[in-house]
PDB file of C-alpha atoms in Angstrom:
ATOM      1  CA  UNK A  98     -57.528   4.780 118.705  1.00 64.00           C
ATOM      2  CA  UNK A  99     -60.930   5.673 117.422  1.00 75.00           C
ATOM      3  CA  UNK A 100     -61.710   6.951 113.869  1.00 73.00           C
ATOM      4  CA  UNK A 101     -64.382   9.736 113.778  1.00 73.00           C
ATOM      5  CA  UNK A 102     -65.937  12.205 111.202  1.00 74.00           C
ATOM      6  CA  UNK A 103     -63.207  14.557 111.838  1.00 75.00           C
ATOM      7  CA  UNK A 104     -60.625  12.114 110.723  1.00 74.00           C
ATOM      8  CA  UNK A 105     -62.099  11.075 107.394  1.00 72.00           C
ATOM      9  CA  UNK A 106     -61.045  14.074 105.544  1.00 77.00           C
ATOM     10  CA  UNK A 107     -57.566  13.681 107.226  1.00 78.00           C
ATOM     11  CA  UNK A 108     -57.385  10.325 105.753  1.00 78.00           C
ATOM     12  CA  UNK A 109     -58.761  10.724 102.418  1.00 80.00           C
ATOM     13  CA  UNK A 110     -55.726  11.658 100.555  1.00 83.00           C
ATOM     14  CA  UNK A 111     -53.678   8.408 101.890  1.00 81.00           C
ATOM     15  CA  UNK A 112     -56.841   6.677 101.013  1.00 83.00           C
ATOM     16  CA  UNK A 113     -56.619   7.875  97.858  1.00 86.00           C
ATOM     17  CA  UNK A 114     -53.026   7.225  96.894  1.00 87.00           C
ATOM     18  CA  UNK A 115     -53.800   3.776  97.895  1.00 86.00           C
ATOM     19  CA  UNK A 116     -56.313   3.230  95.525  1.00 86.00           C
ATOM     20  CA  UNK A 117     -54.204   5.095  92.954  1.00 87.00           C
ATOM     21  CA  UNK A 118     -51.434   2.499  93.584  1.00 87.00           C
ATOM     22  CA  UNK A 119     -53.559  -0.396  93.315  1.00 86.00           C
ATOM     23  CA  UNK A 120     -55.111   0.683  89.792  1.00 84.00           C
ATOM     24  CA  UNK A 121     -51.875   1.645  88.754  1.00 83.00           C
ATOM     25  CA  UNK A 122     -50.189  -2.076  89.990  1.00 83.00           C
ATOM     26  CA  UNK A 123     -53.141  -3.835  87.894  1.00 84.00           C
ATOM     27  CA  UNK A 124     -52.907  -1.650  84.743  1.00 86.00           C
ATOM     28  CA  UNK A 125     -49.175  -1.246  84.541  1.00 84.00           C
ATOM     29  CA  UNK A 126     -48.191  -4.558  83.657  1.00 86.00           C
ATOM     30  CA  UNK A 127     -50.699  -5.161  80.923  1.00 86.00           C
ATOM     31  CA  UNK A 128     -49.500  -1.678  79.959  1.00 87.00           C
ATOM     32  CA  UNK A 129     -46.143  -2.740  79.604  1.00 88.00           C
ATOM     33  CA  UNK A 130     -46.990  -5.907  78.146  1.00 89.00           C
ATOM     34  CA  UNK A 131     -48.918  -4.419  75.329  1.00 91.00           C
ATOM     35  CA  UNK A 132     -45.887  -2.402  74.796  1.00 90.00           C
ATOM     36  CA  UNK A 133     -43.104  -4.887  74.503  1.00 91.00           C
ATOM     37  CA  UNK A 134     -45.430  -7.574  72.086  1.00 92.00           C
ATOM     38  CA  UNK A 135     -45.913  -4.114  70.002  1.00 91.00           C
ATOM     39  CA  UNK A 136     -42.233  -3.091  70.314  1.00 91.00           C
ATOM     40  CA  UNK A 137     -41.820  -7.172  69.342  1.00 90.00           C
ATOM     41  CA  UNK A 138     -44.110  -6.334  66.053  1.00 90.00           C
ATOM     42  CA  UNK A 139     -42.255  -3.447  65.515  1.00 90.00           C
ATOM     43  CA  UNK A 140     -38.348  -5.359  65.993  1.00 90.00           C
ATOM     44  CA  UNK A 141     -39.801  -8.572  63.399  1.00 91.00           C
ATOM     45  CA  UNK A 142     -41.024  -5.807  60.892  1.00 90.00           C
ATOM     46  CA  UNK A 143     -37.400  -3.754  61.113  1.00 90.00           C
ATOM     47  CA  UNK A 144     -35.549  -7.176  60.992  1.00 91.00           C
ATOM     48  CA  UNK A 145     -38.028  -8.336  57.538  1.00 92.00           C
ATOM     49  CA  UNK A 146     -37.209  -4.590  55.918  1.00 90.00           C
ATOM     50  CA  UNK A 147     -33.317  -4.811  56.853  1.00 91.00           C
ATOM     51  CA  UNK A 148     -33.334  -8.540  55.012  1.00 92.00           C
ATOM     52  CA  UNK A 149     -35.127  -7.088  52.021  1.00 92.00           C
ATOM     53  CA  UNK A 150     -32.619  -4.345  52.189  1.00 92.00           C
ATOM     54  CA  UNK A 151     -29.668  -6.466  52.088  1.00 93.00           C
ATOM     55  CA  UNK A 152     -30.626  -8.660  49.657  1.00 93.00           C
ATOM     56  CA  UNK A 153     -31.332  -5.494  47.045  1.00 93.00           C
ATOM     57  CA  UNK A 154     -27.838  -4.500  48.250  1.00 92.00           C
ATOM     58  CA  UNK A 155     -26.166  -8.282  47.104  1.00 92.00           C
ATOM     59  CA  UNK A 156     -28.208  -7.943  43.705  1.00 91.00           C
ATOM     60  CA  UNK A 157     -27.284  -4.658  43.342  1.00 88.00           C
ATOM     61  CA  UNK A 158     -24.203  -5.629  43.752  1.00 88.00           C
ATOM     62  CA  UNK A 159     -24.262  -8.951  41.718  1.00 87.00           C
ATOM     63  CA  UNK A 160     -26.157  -7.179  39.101  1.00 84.00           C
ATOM     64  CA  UNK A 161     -22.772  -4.944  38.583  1.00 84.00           C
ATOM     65  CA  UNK A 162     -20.325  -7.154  38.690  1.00 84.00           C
ATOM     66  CA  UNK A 163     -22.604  -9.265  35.615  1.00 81.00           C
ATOM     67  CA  UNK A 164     -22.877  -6.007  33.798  1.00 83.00           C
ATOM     68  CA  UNK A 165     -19.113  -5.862  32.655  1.00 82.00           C
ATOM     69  CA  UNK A 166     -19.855  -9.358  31.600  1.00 83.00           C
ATOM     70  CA  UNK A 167     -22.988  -8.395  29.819  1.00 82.00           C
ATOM     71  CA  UNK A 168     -21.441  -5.272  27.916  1.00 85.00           C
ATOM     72  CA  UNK A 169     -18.545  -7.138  26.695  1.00 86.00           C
ATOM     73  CA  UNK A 170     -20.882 -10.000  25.296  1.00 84.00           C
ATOM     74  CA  UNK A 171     -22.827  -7.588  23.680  1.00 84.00           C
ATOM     75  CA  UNK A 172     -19.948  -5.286  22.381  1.00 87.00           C
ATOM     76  CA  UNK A 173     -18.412  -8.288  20.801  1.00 87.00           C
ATOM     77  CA  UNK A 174     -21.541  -9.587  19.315  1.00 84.00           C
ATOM     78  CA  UNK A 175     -21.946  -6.103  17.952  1.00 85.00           C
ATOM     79  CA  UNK A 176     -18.236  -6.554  16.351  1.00 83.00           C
ATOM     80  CA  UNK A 177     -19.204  -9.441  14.897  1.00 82.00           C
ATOM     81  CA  UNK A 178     -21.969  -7.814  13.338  1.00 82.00           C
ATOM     82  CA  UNK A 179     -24.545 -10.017  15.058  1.00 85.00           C
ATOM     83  CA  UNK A 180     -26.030  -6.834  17.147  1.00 86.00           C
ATOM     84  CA  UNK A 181     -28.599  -4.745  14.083  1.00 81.00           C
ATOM     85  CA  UNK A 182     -30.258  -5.819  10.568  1.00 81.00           C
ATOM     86  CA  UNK A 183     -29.221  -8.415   8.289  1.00 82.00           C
ATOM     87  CA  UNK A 184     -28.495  -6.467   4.844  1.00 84.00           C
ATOM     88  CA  UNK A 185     -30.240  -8.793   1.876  1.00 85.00           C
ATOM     89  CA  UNK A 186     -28.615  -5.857  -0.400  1.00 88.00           C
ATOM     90  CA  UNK A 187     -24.645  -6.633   1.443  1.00 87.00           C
ATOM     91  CA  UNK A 188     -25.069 -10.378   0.607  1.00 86.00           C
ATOM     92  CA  UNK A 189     -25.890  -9.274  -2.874  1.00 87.00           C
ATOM     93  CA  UNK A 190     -22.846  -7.062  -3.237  1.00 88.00           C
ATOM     94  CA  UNK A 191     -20.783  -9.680  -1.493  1.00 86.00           C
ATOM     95  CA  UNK A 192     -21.651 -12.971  -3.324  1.00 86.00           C
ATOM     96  CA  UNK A 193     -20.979 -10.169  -6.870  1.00 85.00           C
ATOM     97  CA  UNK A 194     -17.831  -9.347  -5.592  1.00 86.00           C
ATOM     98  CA  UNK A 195     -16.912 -13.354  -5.292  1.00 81.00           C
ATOM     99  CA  UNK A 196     -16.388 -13.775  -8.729  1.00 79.00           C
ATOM    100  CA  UNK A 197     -18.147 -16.440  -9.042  1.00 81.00           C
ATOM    101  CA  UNK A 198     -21.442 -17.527 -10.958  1.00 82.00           C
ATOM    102  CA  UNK A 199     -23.986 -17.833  -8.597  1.00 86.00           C
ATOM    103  CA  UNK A 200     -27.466 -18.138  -8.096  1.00 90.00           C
ATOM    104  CA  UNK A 201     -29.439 -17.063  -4.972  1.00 90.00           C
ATOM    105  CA  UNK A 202     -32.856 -16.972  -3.687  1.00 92.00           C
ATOM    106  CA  UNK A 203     -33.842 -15.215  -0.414  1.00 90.00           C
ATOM    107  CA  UNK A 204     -36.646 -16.524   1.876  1.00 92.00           C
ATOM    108  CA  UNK A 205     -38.817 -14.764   4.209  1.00 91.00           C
ATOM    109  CA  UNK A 206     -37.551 -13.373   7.248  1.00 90.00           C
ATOM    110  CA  UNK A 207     -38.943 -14.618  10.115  1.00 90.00           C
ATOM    111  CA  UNK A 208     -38.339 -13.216  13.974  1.00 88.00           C
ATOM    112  CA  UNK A 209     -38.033 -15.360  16.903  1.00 82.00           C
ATOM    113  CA  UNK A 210     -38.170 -13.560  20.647  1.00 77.00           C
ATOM    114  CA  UNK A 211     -36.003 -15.182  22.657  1.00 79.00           C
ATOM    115  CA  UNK A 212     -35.462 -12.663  25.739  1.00 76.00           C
ATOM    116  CA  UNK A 213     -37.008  -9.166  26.948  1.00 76.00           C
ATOM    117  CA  UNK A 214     -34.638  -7.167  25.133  1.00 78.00           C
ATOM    118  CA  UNK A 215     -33.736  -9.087  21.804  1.00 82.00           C
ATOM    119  CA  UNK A 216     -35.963 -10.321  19.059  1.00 86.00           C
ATOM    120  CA  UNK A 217     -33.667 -13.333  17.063  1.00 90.00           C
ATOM    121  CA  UNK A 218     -34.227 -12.589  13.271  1.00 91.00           C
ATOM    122  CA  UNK A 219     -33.332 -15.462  10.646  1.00 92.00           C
ATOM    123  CA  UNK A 220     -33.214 -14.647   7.023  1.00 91.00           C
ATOM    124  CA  UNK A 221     -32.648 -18.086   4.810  1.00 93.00           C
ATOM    125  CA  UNK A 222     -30.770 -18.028   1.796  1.00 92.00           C
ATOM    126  CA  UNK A 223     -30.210 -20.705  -0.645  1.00 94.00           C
ATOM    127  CA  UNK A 224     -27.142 -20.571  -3.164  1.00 92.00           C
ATOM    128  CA  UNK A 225     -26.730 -22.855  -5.969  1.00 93.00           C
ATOM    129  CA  UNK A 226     -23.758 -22.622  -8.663  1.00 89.00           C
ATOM    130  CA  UNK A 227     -20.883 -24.153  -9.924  1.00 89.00           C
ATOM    131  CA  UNK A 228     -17.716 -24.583  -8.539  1.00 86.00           C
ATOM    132  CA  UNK A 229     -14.136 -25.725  -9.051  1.00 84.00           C
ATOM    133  CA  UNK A 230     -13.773 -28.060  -5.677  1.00 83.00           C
ATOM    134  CA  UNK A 231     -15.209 -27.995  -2.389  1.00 87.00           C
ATOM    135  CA  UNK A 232     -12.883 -25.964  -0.581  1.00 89.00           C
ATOM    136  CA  UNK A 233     -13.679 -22.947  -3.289  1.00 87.00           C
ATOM    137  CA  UNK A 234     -17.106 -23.524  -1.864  1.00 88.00           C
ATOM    138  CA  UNK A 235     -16.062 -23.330   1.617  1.00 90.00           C
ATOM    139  CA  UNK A 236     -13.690 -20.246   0.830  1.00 89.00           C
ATOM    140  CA  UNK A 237     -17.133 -18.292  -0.607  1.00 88.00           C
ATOM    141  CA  UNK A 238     -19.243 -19.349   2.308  1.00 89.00           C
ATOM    142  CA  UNK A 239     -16.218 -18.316   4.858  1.00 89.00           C
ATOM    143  CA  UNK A 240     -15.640 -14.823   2.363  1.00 88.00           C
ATOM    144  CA  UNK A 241     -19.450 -13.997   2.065  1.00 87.00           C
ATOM    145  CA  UNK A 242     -20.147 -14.894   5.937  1.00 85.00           C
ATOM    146  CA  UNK A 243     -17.654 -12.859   7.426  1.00 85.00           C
ATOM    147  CA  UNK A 244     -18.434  -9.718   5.231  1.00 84.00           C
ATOM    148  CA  UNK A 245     -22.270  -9.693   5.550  1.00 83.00           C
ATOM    149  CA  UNK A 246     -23.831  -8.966   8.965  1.00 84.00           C
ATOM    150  CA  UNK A 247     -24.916 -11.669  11.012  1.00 86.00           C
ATOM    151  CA  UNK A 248     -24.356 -14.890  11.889  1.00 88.00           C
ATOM    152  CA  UNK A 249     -24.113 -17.039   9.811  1.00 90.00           C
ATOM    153  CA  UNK A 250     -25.622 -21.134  10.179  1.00 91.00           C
ATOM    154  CA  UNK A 251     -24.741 -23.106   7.136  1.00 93.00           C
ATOM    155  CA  UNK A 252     -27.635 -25.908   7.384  1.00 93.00           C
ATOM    156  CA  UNK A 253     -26.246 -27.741   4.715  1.00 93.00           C
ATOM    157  CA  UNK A 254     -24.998 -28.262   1.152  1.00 93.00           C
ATOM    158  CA  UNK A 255     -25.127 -30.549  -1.513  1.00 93.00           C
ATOM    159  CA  UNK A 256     -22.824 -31.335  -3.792  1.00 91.00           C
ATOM    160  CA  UNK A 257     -22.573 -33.189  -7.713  1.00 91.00           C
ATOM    161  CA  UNK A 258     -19.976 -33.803 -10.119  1.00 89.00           C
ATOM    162  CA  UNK A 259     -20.320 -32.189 -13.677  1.00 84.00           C
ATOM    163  CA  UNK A 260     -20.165 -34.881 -16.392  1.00 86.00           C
ATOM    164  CA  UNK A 261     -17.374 -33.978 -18.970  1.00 79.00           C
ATOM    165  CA  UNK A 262     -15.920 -31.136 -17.110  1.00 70.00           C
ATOM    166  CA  UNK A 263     -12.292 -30.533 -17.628  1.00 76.00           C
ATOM    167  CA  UNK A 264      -9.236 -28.694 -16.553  1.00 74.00           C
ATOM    168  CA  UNK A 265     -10.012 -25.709 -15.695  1.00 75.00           C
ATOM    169  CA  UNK A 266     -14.043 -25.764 -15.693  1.00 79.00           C
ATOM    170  CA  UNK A 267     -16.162 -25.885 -12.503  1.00 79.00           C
ATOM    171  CA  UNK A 268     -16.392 -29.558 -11.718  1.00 82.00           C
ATOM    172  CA  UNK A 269     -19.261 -29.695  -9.013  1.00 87.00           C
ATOM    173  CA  UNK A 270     -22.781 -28.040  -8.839  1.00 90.00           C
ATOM    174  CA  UNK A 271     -23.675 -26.692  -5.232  1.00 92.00           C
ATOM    175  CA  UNK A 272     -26.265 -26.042  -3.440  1.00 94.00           C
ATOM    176  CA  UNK A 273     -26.342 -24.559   0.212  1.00 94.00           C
ATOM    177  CA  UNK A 274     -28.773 -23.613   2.446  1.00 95.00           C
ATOM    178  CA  UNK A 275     -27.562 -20.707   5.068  1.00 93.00           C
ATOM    179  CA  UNK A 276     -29.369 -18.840   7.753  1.00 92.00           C
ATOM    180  CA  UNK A 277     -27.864 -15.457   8.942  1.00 89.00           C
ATOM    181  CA  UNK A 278     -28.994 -14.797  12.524  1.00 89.00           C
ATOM    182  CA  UNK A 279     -29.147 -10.959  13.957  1.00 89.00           C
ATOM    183  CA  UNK A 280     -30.189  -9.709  17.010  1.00 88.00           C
ATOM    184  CA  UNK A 281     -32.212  -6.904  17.280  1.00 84.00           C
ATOM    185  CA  UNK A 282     -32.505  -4.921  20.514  1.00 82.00           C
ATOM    186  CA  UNK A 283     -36.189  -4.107  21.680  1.00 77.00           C
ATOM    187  CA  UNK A 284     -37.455  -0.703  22.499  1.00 70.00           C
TER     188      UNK A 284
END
């Protein structure tokens, strides 16, 4: 069988489909390979985002379960007066209503941060007097910490006897250094 002119356009649309198949059978494949290593790209990004995800989710949820903590740390520092502004006017009113004779000097305040949302304030207070015993010096210190806000750090006392005191009479002279700590919130 002999292929003439009259054939060629017969045989130019199998011809064709031919060459059609073979560009198509080369291309395809790196195609499809571009494809998958971009489908790949796509599967390592969605796997990175769902990891970020979940580990928001834990904090989230870690961050809750710490809150109830957190709140009922700070509502019972707040009871205990620690939470706001050391009063120098309270302490005043409070080591009056003692009854006893004593002396007092305020220092300074001075503020310490110590986190994001609190600055630490310390106001230092010295009291001097006299006094019957010790433990009437440990019941004013106990009286006048838990009725002024704060807490209160007793850095020390010092404590001498009263020549020729008698009976009744104070028979020591103190001296005591105490720091009330508050805790004031940041804006």
């Amino acid at each position: 069988m002999k292929i003439g002119k009259k054939d060629l356009p017969r045989l130019f649309m199998p011809a064709a489909l031919v060459v059609l198949s073979l560009v198509f059978a080369f291309f395809l494949p790196a195609a499809a390979n571009r494809f998958r290593e971009r489908m790949a790209r796509e599967k390592t990004g969605s796997e990175e985002a769902l990891a970020t995800a979940r580990d928001k989710v834990e904090e989230g949820i870690r961050d809750r379960q710490n809150l109830g903590i957190y709140q009922a740390a700070y509502r019972n520092l707040e009871h205990q007066g620690v939470i706001g502004n050391f009063s120098r006017m309270e302490l005043v009113e409070n080591l009056g209503k003692s009854g006893m004779d004593m002396q007092y000097s305020i220092l300074p305040q001075f503020s310490v941060p110590v986190a994001e949302f609190f600055r630490m304030k310390v106001d230092r207070v010295e009291i001097r007097g006299q006094v019957l015993h010790e433990e009437k010096l440990i019941d004013l210190l106990k009286q006048i910490g838990a009725a002024t806000h704060g807490l209160p750090l007793v850095e020390g006392c010092s404590l001498s006897r009263i020549e020729g005191a008698s009976g009744g009479e104070p028979r020591l002279q103190a001296s005591c250094a105490v720091s009330w700590i508050t805790l004031e919130p940041l804006k």
